[in-house]
Short mmCIF file of C-alpha atoms in Angstrom, two decimals:
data_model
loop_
_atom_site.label_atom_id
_atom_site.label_comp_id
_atom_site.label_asym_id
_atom_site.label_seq_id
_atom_site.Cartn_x
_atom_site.Cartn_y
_atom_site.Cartn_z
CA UNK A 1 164.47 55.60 131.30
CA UNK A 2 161.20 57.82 132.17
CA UNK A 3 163.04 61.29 130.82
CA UNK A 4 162.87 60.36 127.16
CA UNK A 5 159.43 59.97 126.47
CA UNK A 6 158.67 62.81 128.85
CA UNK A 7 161.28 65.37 127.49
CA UNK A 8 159.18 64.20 123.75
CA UNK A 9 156.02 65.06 125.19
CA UNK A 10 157.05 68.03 126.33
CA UNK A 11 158.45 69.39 123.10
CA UNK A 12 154.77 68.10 121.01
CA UNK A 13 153.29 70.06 124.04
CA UNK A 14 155.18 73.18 123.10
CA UNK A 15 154.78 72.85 119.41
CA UNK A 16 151.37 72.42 119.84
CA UNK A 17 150.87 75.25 122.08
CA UNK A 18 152.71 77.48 119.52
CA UNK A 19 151.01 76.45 116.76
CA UNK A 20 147.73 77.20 118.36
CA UNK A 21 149.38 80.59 119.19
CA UNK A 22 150.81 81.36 115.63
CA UNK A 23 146.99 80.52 113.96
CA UNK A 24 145.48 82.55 116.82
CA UNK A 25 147.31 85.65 116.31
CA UNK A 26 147.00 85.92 112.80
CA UNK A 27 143.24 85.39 112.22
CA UNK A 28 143.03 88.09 115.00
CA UNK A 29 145.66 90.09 112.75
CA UNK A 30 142.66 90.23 110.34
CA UNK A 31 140.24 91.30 111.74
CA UNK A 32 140.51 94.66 113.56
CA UNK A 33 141.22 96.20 110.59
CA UNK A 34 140.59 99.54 109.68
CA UNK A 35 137.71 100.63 108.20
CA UNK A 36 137.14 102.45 104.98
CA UNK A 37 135.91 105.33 104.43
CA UNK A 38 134.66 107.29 101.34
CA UNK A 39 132.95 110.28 101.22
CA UNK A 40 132.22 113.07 98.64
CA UNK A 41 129.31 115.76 97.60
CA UNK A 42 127.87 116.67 94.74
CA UNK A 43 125.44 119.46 93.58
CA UNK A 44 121.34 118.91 94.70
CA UNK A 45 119.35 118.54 91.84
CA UNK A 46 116.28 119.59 93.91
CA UNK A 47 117.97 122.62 96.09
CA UNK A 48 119.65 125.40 94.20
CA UNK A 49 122.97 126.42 95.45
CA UNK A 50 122.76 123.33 97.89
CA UNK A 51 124.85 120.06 98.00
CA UNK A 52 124.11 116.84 99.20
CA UNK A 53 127.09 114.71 100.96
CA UNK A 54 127.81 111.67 102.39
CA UNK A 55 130.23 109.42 104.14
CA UNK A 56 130.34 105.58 103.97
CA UNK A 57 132.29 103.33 106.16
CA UNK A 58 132.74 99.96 105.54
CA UNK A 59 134.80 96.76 107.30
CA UNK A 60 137.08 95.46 104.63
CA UNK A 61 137.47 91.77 106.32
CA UNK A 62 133.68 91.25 106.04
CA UNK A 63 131.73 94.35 104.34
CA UNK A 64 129.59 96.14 107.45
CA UNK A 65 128.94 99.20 106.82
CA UNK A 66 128.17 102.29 108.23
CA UNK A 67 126.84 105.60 106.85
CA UNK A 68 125.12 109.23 106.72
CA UNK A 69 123.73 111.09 104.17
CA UNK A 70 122.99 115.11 104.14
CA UNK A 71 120.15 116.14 101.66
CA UNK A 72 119.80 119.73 100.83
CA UNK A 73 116.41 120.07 100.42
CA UNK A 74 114.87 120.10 103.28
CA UNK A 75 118.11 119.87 105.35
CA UNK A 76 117.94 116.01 105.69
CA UNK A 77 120.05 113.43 107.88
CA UNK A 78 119.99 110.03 107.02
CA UNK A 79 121.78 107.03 109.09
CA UNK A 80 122.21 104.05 108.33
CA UNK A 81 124.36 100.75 110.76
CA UNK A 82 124.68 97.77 108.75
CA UNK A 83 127.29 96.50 111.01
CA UNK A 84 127.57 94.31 113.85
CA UNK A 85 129.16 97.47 115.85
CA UNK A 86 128.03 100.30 117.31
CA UNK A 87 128.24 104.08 115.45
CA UNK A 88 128.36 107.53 116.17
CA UNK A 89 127.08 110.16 113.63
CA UNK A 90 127.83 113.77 113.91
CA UNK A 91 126.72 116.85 111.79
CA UNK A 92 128.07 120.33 112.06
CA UNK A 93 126.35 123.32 110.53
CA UNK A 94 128.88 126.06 110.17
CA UNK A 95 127.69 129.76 110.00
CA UNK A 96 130.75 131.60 108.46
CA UNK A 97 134.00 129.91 110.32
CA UNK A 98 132.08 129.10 113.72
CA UNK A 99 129.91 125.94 114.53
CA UNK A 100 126.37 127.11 114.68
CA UNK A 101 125.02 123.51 115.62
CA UNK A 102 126.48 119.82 116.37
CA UNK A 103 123.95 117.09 116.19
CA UNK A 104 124.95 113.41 117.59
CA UNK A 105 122.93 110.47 117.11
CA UNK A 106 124.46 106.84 117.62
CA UNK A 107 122.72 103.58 116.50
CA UNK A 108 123.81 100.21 117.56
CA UNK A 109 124.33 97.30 115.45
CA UNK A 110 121.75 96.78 112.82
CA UNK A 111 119.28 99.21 114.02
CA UNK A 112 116.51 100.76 111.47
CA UNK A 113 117.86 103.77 109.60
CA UNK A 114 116.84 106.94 111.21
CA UNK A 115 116.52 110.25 109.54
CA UNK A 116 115.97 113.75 110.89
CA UNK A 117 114.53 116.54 109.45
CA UNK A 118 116.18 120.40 109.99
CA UNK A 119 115.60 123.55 109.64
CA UNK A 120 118.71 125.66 108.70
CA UNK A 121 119.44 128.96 107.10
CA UNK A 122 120.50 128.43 102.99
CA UNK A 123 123.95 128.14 102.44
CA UNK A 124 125.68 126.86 105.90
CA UNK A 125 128.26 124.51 105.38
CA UNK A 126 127.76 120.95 106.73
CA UNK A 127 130.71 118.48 107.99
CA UNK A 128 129.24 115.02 108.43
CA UNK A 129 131.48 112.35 110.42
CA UNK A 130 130.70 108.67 111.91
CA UNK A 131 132.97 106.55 114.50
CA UNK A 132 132.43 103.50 115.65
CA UNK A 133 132.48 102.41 118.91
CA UNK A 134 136.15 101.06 118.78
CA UNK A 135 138.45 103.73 118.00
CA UNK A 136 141.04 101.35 115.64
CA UNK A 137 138.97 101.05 113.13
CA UNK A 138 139.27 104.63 112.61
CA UNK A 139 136.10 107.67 111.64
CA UNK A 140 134.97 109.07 108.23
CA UNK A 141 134.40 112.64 107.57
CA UNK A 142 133.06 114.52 104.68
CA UNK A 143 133.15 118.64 104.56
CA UNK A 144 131.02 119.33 101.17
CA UNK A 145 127.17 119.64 102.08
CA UNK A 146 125.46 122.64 101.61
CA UNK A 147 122.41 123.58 103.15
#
């Protein structure tokens, strides 16, 4: 007489339960995706034979971004974390094929932009790259500045 009603309780349990699973899992499915990245270079107007770069990186589910800028005059980082996650920015300064310097920085979420000033011979190539601090979302990299 009891078994009915409990074996029908049971089975709106269970539904429930997966239902609450199924919504679950796909808002997560959303978000966690990766990031993108573009990134290019272009001549400096202000820095003859130099070119400026930069990489952006942005959360398509909600539109954080991420970024670094190389100016060539004046050999100029800029970072930026408009994000709620945490970034790594690197710059490499090639002389010929070799790495003559890495710089790191990191800024966590929503700190002030930070820029650094070098001082580098003319014409070293510069790779620029950020991560964030969850590997999934993947890295940008740009190899076009110019120093």
């Amino acid at each position: 007489m009891f078994r009915r009603p409990a074996r029908l309780a049971l089975a709106a349990s269970a539904a429930a339960l997966l239902s609450t699973t199924v919504l679950t899992s796909s808002a997560q499915a959303k978000d966690g995706d990766p990031w993108k990245c573009s990134h290019g270079s272009s001549a400096s107007a202000t820095d003859a034979g130099g070119r400026d770069s930069y990489v952006t990186h942005v959360d398509p589910d909600n539109g954080d971004r991420v970024g670094m800028n190389f100016t060539a005059n004046g050999e100029k980082l800029t970072q930026w974390n408009d994000s709620d996650d945490t970034a790594d920015y690197y710059a490499k300064f090639y002389k010929g094929n070799s790495i003559d310097l890495t710089w790191h920085w990191n800024l966590e979420p929503k700190m002030a932009d930070y820029t650094y000033n070098f001082e580098r011979p003319e014409g070293q190539r510069v790779q620029l790259e950020t991560k964030l601090f969850q590997p999934s979302k993947g890295g940008c990299i740009d190899n076009g500045g110019v120093a």
